[in-house]
Short mmCIF file of C-alpha atoms in Angstrom, two decimals:
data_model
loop_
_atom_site.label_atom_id
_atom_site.label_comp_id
_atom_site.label_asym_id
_atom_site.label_seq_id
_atom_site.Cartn_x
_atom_site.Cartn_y
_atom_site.Cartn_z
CA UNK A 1198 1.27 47.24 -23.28
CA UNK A 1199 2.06 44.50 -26.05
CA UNK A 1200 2.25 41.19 -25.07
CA UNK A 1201 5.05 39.63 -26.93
CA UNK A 1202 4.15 35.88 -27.38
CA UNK A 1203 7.31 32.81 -26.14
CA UNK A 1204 8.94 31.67 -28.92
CA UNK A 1205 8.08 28.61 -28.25
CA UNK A 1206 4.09 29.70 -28.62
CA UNK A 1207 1.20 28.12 -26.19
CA UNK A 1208 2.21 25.63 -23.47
CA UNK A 1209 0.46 22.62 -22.83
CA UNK A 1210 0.47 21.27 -19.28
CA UNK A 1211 -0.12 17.49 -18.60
CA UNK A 1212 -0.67 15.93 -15.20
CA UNK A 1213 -1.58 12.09 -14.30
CA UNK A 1214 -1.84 11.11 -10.68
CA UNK A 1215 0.09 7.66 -10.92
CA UNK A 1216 1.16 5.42 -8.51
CA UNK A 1217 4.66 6.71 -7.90
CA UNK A 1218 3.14 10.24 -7.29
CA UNK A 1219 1.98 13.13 -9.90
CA UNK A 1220 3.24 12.50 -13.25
CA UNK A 1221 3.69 16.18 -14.83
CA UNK A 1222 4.83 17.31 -18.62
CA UNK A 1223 4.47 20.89 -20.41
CA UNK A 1224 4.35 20.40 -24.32
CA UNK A 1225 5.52 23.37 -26.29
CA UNK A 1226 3.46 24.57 -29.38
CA UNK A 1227 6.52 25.11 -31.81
CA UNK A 1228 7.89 22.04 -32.84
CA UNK A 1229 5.58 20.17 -30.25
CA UNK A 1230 9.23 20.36 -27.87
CA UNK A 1231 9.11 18.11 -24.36
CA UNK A 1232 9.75 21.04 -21.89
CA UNK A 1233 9.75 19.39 -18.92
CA UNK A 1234 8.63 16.06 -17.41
CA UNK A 1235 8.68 14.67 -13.88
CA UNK A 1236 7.52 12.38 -11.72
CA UNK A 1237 6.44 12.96 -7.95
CA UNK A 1238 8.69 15.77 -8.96
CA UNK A 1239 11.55 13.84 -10.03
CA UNK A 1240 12.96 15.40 -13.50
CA UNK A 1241 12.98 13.16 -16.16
CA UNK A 1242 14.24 15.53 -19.13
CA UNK A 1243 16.26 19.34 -18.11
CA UNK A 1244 13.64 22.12 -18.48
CA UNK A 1245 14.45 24.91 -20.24
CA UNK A 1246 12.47 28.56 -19.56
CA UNK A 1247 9.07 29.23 -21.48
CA UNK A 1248 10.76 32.12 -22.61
CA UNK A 1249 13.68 30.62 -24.77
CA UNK A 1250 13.80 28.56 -27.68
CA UNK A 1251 14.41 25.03 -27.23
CA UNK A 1252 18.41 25.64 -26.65
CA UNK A 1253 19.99 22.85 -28.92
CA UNK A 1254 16.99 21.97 -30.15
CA UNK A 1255 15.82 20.31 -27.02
CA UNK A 1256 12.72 18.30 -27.06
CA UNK A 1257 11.54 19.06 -30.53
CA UNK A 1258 9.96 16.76 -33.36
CA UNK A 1259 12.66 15.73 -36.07
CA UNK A 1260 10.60 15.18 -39.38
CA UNK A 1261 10.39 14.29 -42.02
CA UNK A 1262 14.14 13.36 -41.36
CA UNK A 1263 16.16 13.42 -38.17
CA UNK A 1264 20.24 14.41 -38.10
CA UNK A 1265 21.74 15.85 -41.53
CA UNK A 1266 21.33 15.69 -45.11
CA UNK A 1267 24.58 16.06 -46.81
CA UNK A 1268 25.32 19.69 -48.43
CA UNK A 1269 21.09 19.46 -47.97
CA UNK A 1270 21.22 17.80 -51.30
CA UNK A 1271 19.54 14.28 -52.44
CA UNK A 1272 18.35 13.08 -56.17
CA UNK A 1273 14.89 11.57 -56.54
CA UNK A 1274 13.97 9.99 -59.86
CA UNK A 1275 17.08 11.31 -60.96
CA UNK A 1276 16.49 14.56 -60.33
CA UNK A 1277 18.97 16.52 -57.68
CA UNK A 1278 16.55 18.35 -54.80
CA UNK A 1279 17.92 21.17 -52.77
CA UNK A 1280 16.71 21.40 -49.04
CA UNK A 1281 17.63 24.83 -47.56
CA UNK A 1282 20.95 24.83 -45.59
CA UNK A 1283 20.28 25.15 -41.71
CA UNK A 1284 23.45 24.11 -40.46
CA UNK A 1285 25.26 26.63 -41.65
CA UNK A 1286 28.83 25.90 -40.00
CA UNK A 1287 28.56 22.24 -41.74
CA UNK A 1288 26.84 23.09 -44.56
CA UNK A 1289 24.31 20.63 -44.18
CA UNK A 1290 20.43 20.26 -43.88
CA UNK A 1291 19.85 19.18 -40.57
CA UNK A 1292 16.54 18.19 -38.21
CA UNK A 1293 14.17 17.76 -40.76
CA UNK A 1294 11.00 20.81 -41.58
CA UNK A 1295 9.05 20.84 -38.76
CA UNK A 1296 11.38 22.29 -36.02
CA UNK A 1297 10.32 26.32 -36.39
CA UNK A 1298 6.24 25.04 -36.90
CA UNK A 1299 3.71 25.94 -34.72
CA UNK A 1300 1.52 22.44 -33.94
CA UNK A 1301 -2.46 22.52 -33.84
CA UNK A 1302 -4.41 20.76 -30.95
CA UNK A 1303 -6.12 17.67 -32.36
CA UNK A 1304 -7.05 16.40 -29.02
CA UNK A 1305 -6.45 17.17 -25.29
CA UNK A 1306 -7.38 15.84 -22.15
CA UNK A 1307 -5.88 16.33 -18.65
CA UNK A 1308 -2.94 13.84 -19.45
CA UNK A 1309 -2.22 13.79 -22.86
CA UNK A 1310 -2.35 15.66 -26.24
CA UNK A 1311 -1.76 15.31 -29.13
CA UNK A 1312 -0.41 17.99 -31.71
CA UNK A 1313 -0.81 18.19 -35.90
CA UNK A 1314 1.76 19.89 -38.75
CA UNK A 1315 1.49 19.35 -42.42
CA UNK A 1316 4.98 18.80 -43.73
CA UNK A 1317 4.30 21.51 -46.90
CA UNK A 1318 5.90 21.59 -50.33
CA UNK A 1319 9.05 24.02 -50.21
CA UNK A 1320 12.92 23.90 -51.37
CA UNK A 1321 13.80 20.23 -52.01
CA UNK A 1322 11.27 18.68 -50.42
CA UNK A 1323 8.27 18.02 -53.05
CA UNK A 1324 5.80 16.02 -50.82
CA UNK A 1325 2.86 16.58 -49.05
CA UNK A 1326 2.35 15.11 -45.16
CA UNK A 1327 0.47 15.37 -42.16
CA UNK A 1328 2.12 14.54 -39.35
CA UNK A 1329 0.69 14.33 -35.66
CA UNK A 1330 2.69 13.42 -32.51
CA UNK A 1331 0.75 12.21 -28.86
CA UNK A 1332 2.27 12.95 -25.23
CA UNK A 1333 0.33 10.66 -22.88
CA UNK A 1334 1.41 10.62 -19.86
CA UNK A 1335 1.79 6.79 -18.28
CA UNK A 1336 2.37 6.21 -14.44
CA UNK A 1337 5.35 6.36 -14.40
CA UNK A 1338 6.52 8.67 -17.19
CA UNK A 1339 5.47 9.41 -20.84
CA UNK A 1340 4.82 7.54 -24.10
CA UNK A 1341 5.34 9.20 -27.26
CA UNK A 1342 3.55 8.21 -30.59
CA UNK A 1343 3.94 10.00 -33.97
CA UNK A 1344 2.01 9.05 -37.37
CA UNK A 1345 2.49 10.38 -40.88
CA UNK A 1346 0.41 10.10 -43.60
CA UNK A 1347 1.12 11.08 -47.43
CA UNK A 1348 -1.74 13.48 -48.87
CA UNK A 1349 0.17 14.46 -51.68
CA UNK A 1350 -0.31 12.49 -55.03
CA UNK A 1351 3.42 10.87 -55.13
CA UNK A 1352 5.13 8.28 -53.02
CA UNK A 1353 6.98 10.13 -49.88
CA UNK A 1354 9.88 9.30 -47.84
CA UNK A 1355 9.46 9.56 -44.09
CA UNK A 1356 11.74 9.22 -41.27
CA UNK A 1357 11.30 10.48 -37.30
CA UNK A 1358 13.58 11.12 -34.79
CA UNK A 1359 13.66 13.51 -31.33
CA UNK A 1360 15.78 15.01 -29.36
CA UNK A 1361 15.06 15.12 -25.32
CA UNK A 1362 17.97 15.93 -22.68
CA UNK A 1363 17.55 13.66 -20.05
CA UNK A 1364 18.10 14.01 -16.20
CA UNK A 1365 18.08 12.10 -12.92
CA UNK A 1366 15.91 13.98 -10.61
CA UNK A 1367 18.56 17.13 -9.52
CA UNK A 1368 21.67 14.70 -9.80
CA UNK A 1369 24.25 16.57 -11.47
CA UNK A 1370 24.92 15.64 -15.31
CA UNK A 1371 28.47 14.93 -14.87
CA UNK A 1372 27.53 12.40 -12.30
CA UNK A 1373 25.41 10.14 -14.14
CA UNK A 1374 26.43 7.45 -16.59
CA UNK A 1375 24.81 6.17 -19.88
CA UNK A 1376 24.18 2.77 -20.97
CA UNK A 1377 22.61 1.60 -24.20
CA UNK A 1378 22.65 -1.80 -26.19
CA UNK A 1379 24.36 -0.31 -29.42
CA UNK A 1380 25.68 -2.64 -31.96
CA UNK A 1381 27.24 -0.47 -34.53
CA UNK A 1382 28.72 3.27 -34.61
CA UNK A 1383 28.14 5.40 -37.23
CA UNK A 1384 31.24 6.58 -38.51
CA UNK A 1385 31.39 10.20 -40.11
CA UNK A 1386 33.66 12.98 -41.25
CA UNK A 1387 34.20 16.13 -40.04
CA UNK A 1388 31.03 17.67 -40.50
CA UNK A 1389 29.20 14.63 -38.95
CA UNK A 1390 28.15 13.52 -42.12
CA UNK A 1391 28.50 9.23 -42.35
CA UNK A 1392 30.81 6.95 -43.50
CA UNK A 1393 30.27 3.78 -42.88
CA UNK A 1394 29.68 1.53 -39.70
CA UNK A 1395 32.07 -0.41 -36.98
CA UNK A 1396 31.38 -2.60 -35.03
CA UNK A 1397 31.21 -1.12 -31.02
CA UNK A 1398 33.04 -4.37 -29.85
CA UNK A 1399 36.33 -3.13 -27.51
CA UNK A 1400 36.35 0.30 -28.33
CA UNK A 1401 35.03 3.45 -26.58
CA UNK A 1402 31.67 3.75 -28.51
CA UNK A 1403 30.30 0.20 -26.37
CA UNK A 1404 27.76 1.49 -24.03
CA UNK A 1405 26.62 -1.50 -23.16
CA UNK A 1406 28.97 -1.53 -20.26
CA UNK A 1407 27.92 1.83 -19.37
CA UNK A 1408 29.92 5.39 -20.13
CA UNK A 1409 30.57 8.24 -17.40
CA UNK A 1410 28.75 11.50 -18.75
CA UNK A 1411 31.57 12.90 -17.42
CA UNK A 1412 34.25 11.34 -19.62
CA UNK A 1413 31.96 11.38 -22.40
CA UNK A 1414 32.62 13.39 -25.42
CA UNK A 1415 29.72 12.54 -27.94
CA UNK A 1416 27.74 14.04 -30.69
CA UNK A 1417 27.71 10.43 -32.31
CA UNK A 1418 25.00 7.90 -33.55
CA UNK A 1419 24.34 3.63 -33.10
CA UNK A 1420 22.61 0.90 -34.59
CA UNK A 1421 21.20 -0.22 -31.43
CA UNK A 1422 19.27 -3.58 -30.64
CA UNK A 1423 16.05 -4.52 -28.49
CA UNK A 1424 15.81 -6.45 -25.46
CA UNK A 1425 13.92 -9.79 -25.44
CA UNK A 1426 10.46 -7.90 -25.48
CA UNK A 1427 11.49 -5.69 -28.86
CA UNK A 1428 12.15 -2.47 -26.66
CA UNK A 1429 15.35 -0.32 -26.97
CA UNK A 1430 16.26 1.12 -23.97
CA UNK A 1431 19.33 3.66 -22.86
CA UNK A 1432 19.43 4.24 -18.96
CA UNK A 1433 21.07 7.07 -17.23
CA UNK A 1434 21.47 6.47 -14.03
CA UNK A 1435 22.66 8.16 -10.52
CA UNK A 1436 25.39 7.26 -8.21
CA UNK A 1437 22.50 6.18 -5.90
CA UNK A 1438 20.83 3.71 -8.39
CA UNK A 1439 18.45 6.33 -9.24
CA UNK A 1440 17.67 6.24 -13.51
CA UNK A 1441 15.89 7.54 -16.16
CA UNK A 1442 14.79 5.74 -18.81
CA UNK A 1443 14.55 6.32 -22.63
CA UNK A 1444 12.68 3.34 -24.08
CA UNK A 1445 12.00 2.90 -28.32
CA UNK A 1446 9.97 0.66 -30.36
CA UNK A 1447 11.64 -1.61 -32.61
CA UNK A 1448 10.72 1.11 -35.32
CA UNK A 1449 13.28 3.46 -33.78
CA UNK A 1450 16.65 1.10 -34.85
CA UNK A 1451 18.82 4.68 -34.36
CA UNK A 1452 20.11 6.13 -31.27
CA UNK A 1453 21.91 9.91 -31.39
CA UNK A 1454 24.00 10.57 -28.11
CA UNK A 1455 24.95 14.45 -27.69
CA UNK A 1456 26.70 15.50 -24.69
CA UNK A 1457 27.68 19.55 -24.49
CA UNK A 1458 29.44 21.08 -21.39
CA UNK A 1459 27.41 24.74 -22.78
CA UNK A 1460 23.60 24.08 -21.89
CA UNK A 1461 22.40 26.99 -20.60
CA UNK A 1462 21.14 26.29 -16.76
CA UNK A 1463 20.17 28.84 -14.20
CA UNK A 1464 23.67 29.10 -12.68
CA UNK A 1465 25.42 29.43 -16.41
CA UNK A 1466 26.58 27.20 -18.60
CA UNK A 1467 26.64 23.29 -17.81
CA UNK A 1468 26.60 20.03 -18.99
CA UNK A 1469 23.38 18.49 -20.87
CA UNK A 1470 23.28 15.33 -22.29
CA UNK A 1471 20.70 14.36 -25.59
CA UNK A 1472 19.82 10.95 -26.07
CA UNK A 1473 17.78 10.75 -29.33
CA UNK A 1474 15.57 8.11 -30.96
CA UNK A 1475 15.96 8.18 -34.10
CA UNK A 1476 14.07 5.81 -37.20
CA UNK A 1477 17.01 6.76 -39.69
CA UNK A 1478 20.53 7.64 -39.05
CA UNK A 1479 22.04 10.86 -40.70
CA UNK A 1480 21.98 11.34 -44.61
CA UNK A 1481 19.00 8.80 -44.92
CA UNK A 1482 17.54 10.19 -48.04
CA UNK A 1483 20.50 9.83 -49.80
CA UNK A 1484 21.07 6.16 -48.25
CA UNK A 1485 17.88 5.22 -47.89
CA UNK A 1486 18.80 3.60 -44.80
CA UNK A 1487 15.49 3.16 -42.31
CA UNK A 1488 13.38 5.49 -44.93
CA UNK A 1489 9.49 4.32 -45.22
CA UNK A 1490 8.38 5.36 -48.41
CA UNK A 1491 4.21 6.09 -48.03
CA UNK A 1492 1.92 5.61 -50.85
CA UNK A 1493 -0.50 8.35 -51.01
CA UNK A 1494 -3.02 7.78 -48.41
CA UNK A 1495 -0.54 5.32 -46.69
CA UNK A 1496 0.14 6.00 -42.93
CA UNK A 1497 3.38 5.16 -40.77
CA UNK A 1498 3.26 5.25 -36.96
CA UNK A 1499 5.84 4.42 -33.87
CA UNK A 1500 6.09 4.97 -30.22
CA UNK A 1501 8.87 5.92 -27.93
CA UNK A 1502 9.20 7.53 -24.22
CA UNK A 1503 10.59 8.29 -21.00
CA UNK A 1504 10.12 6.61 -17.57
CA UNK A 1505 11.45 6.36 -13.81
CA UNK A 1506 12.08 2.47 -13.41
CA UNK A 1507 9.99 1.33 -10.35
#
């Protein structure tokens, strides 16, 4: 009998015995996805089954640029590149290279590891990286670091993002409500390409206030602004108090909010809510908005994660 491999290739499983109870994660090989994570077996992110695909992408690494390039087209040195079209329905380039690449093992130990993929030469994209991405688990959640370096011979753009559904323990999604610092909204057409930015101020795309999932209706993107202490952070929480955190560094100046009522669950379809770091908002090579251009040899790194507030 043939054994017919997941899509998502080799699992890792990560455990740390914090103080709150067993801190748990499972790390996919393709596209280095967050499966599942949980504390004292509290959910922090929906799983999704070892035998799917990441079902909207959940999880995965968004490199070397997160959301959409335009018609997949940019100009560098005034030459016009063509990236392959992967949202076909919009006509757009979207999520970056890396999303359908199996990772290698650099390191692992019982609660963390972290994965390697060389962003290659192909169809638009003339540059040469080597990216790596660490889960270590924390005690009360997970911190996420990624690095890219330039091994090519020319100057390279880079830009991150991710894209992790989030959940309150086994609180329903339509329960839960969202809040986030975000500053400005990212205004786009109708193939979520931008157009500009508004200010949040008085209109429905505040968070800061806090936004039913229920009511929400989302596949939108912020400027968003630190705390005091330079961290982002975007809190779902339960009718009960209960919350899950998504914290970024002040590298990560982008938040994506995606909210679909057709996540595939175990009783059907149901709602699922994405809430994405991101370093660059969509179209970023052609705005060069929140792109770090790497000399070669030059490295890039920044950190984001997911926690249970004590």
């Amino acid at each position: 009998m043939t054994r017919i491999a997941a899509p998502t290739g080799e699992q890792f499983h990560l455990r740390h015995d914090g103080a709150h109870g067993a801190v748990e994660a499972t790390i996919t090989e393709v596209a280095a996805a967050l499966r599942q994570l949980s504390v004292d077996g509290h959910a922090l992110v929906q799983g999704f089954p070892r035998e799917s695909t990441p079902p909207f992408g959940h999880g995965i690494v968004l490199a070397p640029w997160p959301n959409r390039v335009r018609d997949g087209r940019w100009v560098h040195e005034g030459t016009v590149l063509q990236l392959d079209i992967t949202e076909v329905e919009r006509k757009n380039a979207i999520h970056g290279l890396l999303r359908n690449t199996p990772y290698r093992v650099v390191e692992k130990w019982d609660d963390s590891v972290t994965l390697g993929a060389a962003v290659v030469p192909q169809h638009g994209w003339p540059f040469h990286l080597w990216t790596t991405v660490q889960y270590a688990l924390t005690g009360n959640g997970i911190r996420v670091t990624h690095t890219a370096t330039n091994i090519g011979n020319h100057a390279a753009p880079i830009a991150f993002g991710t894209h992790p559904f989030l959940a309150v323990g086994d609180h329903p999604i339509e329960e839960l409500t969202l809040t986030a610092r975000t500053v400005e909204h990212v205004i786009v057409d109708d193939r979520l390409n931008p157009e500009g930015l508004e200010p949040v101020t008085g209109t429905r795309f505040d968070l800061s206030g806090g936004v039913a999932v229920k009511d929400a209706q989302f596949d939108d993107a912020w400027r968003v602004e630190p705390d005091g202490d330079g961290i982002v952070r975007s809190v779902l929480s339960a009718p009960d108090g209960t919350e899950t955190e998504l914290w970024q560094g002040r590298e990560w100046e982008w938040l994506q909010v995606f909210v679909t009522r057709i996540f595939p669950g175990e009783n059907g379809q149901q709602t699922a809510i994405a809430v994405e770091p991101m370093t660059a908002p969509a179209d970023a090579l052609n705005s060069g908005i929140g792109v770090r251009w790497l000399q070669p040899g030059d490295s890039w790194s920044g950190s984001w994660g997911i926690c249970r507030p004590a």
